[in-house]
């Protein structure tokens, strides 16, 4: 199963969870303050080994940094 990165909006704690793709859009409980944390927007999910072509994340976009909010087989966006 893939690893997803989450960031807590309250205490800014970053943590990773291994969960099925079907649940990647769900929030996760912060291990520190127990608040609900959303998925972090990072290039992590689309890291394909071509680091030099990673684009900047689009604020509010549904996709990841690697796919720029478009269709992406890696993140499901
Ligand atoms: Zn927290």
Tab-separated table of N, CA and C and ligand atoms in Angstrom:
chain	number	residue	atom	x	y	z
A	1	UNK	N	0.848	-1.205	0.000
A	1	UNK	CA	0.000	0.000	0.000
A	1	UNK	C	0.878	1.247	0.000
A	2	UNK	N	0.392	2.303	-0.617
A	2	UNK	CA	1.182	3.538	-0.700
A	2	UNK	C	1.197	4.296	0.634
A	3	UNK	N	2.203	5.121	0.772
A	3	UNK	CA	2.325	5.958	1.962
A	3	UNK	C	1.826	7.355	1.631
A	4	UNK	N	0.962	7.885	2.480
A	4	UNK	CA	0.448	9.237	2.273
A	4	UNK	C	0.943	10.149	3.388
A	5	UNK	N	1.158	11.395	3.020
A	5	UNK	CA	1.666	12.367	3.970
A	5	UNK	C	0.532	13.285	4.405
A	6	UNK	N	0.437	13.497	5.689
A	6	UNK	CA	-0.605	14.362	6.239
A	6	UNK	C	0.038	15.463	7.057
A	7	UNK	N	-0.685	16.590	7.134
A	7	UNK	CA	-0.191	17.671	7.976
A	7	UNK	C	-1.342	18.210	8.817
A	8	UNK	N	-1.081	18.342	10.108
A	8	UNK	CA	-2.120	18.801	11.027
A	8	UNK	C	-2.253	20.318	10.934
A	9	UNK	N	-3.466	20.830	10.687
A	9	UNK	CA	-3.658	22.279	10.573
A	9	UNK	C	-3.525	22.977	11.919
A	10	UNK	N	-3.575	22.220	12.968
A	10	UNK	CA	-3.549	22.800	14.311
A	10	UNK	C	-2.129	22.940	14.851
A	11	UNK	N	-1.402	21.849	14.887
A	11	UNK	CA	-0.058	21.882	15.467
A	11	UNK	C	1.035	21.739	14.420
A	12	UNK	N	0.618	21.662	13.145
A	12	UNK	CA	1.557	21.605	12.018
A	12	UNK	C	2.419	20.342	12.022
A	13	UNK	N	1.983	19.346	12.739
A	13	UNK	CA	2.738	18.096	12.738
A	13	UNK	C	2.568	17.365	11.413
A	14	UNK	N	3.661	16.940	10.855
A	14	UNK	CA	3.618	16.144	9.636
A	14	UNK	C	3.787	14.676	9.995
A	15	UNK	N	2.953	13.856	9.415
A	15	UNK	CA	3.105	12.429	9.669
A	15	UNK	C	2.685	11.650	8.444
A	16	UNK	N	3.090	10.415	8.404
A	16	UNK	CA	2.790	9.579	7.254
A	16	UNK	C	1.948	8.385	7.661
A	17	UNK	N	1.082	7.996	6.744
A	17	UNK	CA	0.225	6.844	6.996
A	17	UNK	C	0.254	5.916	5.790
A	18	UNK	N	0.263	4.647	6.084
A	18	UNK	CA	0.126	3.661	5.012
A	18	UNK	C	-1.332	3.224	4.973
A	19	UNK	N	-1.982	3.506	3.861
A	19	UNK	CA	-3.392	3.138	3.735
A	19	UNK	C	-3.731	2.894	2.273
A	20	UNK	N	-4.815	2.174	2.045
A	20	UNK	CA	-5.185	1.876	0.657
A	20	UNK	C	-5.542	3.129	-0.130
A	21	UNK	N	-5.365	3.068	-1.444
A	21	UNK	CA	-5.633	4.209	-2.317
A	21	UNK	C	-7.073	4.690	-2.154
A	22	UNK	N	-7.978	3.749	-1.913
A	22	UNK	CA	-9.389	4.106	-1.799
A	22	UNK	C	-9.664	4.997	-0.604
A	23	UNK	N	-8.721	5.065	0.340
A	23	UNK	CA	-8.934	5.889	1.528
A	23	UNK	C	-7.995	7.085	1.587
A	24	UNK	N	-7.274	7.355	0.502
A	24	UNK	CA	-6.255	8.400	0.535
A	24	UNK	C	-6.854	9.793	0.705
A	25	UNK	N	-8.132	9.955	0.366
A	25	UNK	CA	-8.745	11.261	0.486
A	25	UNK	C	-9.316	11.552	1.861
A	26	UNK	N	-9.304	10.548	2.710
A	26	UNK	CA	-9.866	10.743	4.044
A	26	UNK	C	-8.875	11.460	4.950
A	27	UNK	N	-9.415	12.166	5.935
A	27	UNK	CA	-8.541	12.812	6.895
A	27	UNK	C	-8.020	11.769	7.879
A	28	UNK	N	-6.949	12.140	8.564
A	28	UNK	CA	-6.333	11.221	9.506
A	28	UNK	C	-6.163	11.918	10.851
A	29	UNK	N	-6.105	11.144	11.890
A	29	UNK	CA	-5.981	11.727	13.224
A	29	UNK	C	-4.531	12.077	13.524
A	30	UNK	N	-4.326	13.314	13.948
A	30	UNK	CA	-2.991	13.760	14.299
A	30	UNK	C	-2.493	12.968	15.510
A	31	UNK	N	-1.283	12.417	15.428
A	31	UNK	CA	-0.756	11.621	16.534
A	31	UNK	C	-0.404	12.465	17.758
A	32	UNK	N	-0.341	13.772	17.548
A	32	UNK	CA	0.094	14.648	18.632
A	32	UNK	C	-1.091	15.243	19.397
A	33	UNK	N	-2.024	15.868	18.644
A	33	UNK	CA	-3.117	16.576	19.315
A	33	UNK	C	-4.472	15.933	19.043
A	34	UNK	N	-4.486	14.864	18.245
A	34	UNK	CA	-5.708	14.102	17.967
A	34	UNK	C	-6.731	14.852	17.126
A	35	UNK	N	-6.326	15.955	16.538
A	35	UNK	CA	-7.231	16.658	15.634
A	35	UNK	C	-7.185	15.979	14.260
A	36	UNK	N	-8.175	16.298	13.440
A	36	UNK	CA	-8.212	15.714	12.108
A	36	UNK	C	-7.264	16.474	11.181
A	37	UNK	N	-6.381	15.754	10.574
A	37	UNK	CA	-5.402	16.355	9.678
A	37	UNK	C	-5.698	15.947	8.235
A	38	UNK	N	-5.545	16.904	7.347
A	38	UNK	CA	-5.757	16.629	5.928
A	38	UNK	C	-4.476	16.175	5.269
A	39	UNK	N	-4.618	15.714	4.062
A	39	UNK	CA	-3.446	15.269	3.333
A	39	UNK	C	-2.584	16.447	2.931
A	40	UNK	N	-1.302	16.275	3.075
A	40	UNK	CA	-0.377	17.330	2.688
A	40	UNK	C	-0.217	17.337	1.182
A	41	UNK	N	-0.199	18.544	0.622
A	41	UNK	CA	0.050	18.667	-0.813
A	41	UNK	C	1.554	18.658	-1.032
A	42	UNK	N	2.041	17.583	-1.559
A	42	UNK	CA	3.475	17.505	-1.800
A	42	UNK	C	3.725	16.717	-3.068
A	43	UNK	N	4.945	16.694	-3.468
A	43	UNK	CA	5.283	15.966	-4.678
A	43	UNK	C	5.485	14.485	-4.381
A	44	UNK	N	5.274	14.147	-3.123
A	44	UNK	CA	5.579	12.792	-2.678
A	44	UNK	C	4.864	11.725	-3.495
A	45	UNK	N	3.576	11.940	-3.750
A	45	UNK	CA	2.791	10.872	-4.363
A	45	UNK	C	3.122	10.677	-5.836
A	46	UNK	N	3.704	11.678	-6.441
A	46	UNK	CA	3.996	11.556	-7.867
A	46	UNK	C	5.490	11.504	-8.147
A	47	UNK	N	6.263	11.218	-7.133
A	47	UNK	CA	7.699	11.156	-7.318
A	47	UNK	C	8.026	9.991	-8.253
A	48	UNK	N	8.523	10.300	-9.394
A	48	UNK	CA	8.739	9.253	-10.389
A	48	UNK	C	10.214	9.069	-10.729
A	49	UNK	N	11.067	9.748	-10.018
A	49	UNK	CA	12.490	9.622	-10.291
A	49	UNK	C	13.019	10.734	-11.171
A	50	UNK	N	12.080	11.562	-11.677
A	50	UNK	CA	12.480	12.675	-12.524
A	50	UNK	C	12.336	13.958	-11.725
A	51	UNK	N	13.180	14.129	-10.731
A	51	UNK	CA	13.032	15.192	-9.744
A	51	UNK	C	13.112	16.582	-10.367
A	52	UNK	N	13.836	16.718	-11.453
A	52	UNK	CA	14.078	18.043	-12.006
A	52	UNK	C	12.822	18.629	-12.658
A	53	UNK	N	11.823	17.802	-12.898
A	53	UNK	CA	10.634	18.303	-13.593
A	53	UNK	C	9.440	18.475	-12.669
A	54	UNK	N	9.673	18.412	-11.364
A	54	UNK	CA	8.574	18.598	-10.417
A	54	UNK	C	8.136	20.061	-10.424
A	55	UNK	N	6.838	20.280	-10.597
A	55	UNK	CA	6.327	21.642	-10.640
A	55	UNK	C	5.824	22.065	-9.271
A	56	UNK	N	5.598	23.340	-9.112
A	56	UNK	CA	5.142	23.857	-7.835
A	56	UNK	C	3.687	23.455	-7.606
A	57	UNK	N	3.339	23.217	-6.343
A	57	UNK	CA	1.946	22.867	-6.038
A	57	UNK	C	1.000	23.998	-6.381
A	58	UNK	N	-0.200	23.661	-6.818
A	58	UNK	CA	-1.208	24.668	-7.114
A	58	UNK	C	-2.157	24.767	-5.928
A	59	UNK	N	-2.260	25.926	-5.355
A	59	UNK	CA	-3.087	26.101	-4.168
A	59	UNK	C	-4.545	25.802	-4.491
A	60	UNK	N	-5.143	24.976	-3.688
A	60	UNK	CA	-6.550	24.665	-3.878
A	60	UNK	C	-6.814	23.616	-4.928
A	61	UNK	N	-5.792	23.195	-5.625
A	61	UNK	CA	-5.968	22.180	-6.649
A	61	UNK	C	-6.211	20.816	-6.035
A	62	UNK	N	-6.816	19.955	-6.796
A	62	UNK	CA	-7.110	18.638	-6.267
A	62	UNK	C	-5.973	17.655	-6.458
A	63	UNK	N	-5.061	17.986	-7.309
A	63	UNK	CA	-3.995	17.048	-7.622
A	63	UNK	C	-2.777	17.253	-6.749
A	64	UNK	N	-1.736	16.594	-7.089
A	64	UNK	CA	-0.506	16.723	-6.346
A	64	UNK	C	0.457	17.627	-7.115
A	65	UNK	N	1.603	17.901	-6.501
A	65	UNK	CA	2.552	18.813	-7.121
A	65	UNK	C	3.087	18.264	-8.435
A	66	UNK	N	3.186	16.973	-8.501
A	66	UNK	CA	3.781	16.367	-9.675
A	66	UNK	C	2.901	16.454	-10.899
A	67	UNK	N	1.569	16.387	-10.687
A	67	UNK	CA	0.687	16.364	-11.840
A	67	UNK	C	0.011	17.708	-12.052
A	68	UNK	N	0.234	18.681	-11.161
A	68	UNK	CA	-0.288	20.027	-11.357
A	68	UNK	C	-1.803	20.104	-11.359
A	69	UNK	N	-2.464	19.221	-10.710
A	69	UNK	CA	-3.909	19.294	-10.590
A	69	UNK	C	-4.660	18.598	-11.717
A	70	UNK	N	-3.925	18.118	-12.686
A	70	UNK	CA	-4.584	17.412	-13.778
A	70	UNK	C	-4.750	15.945	-13.464
A	71	UNK	N	-4.933	15.164	-14.483
A	71	UNK	CA	-5.070	13.737	-14.261
A	71	UNK	C	-3.723	13.130	-13.933
A	72	UNK	N	-3.718	12.242	-12.990
A	72	UNK	CA	-2.480	11.634	-12.540
A	72	UNK	C	-2.765	10.234	-12.030
A	73	UNK	N	-2.170	9.276	-12.633
A	73	UNK	CA	-2.443	7.898	-12.234
A	73	UNK	C	-1.872	7.583	-10.868
A	74	UNK	N	-0.909	8.378	-10.412
A	74	UNK	CA	-0.274	8.083	-9.132
A	74	UNK	C	-1.119	8.536	-7.950
A	75	UNK	N	-1.758	9.722	-8.083
A	75	UNK	CA	-2.498	10.244	-6.946
A	75	UNK	C	-3.999	10.120	-7.146
A	76	UNK	N	-4.436	9.682	-8.273
A	76	UNK	CA	-5.859	9.493	-8.482
A	76	UNK	C	-6.583	10.763	-8.835
A	77	UNK	N	-5.859	11.887	-8.920
A	77	UNK	CA	-6.503	13.160	-9.215
A	77	UNK	C	-6.642	13.311	-10.678
B	1	LIG	ZN1	-2.002	18.128	15.568
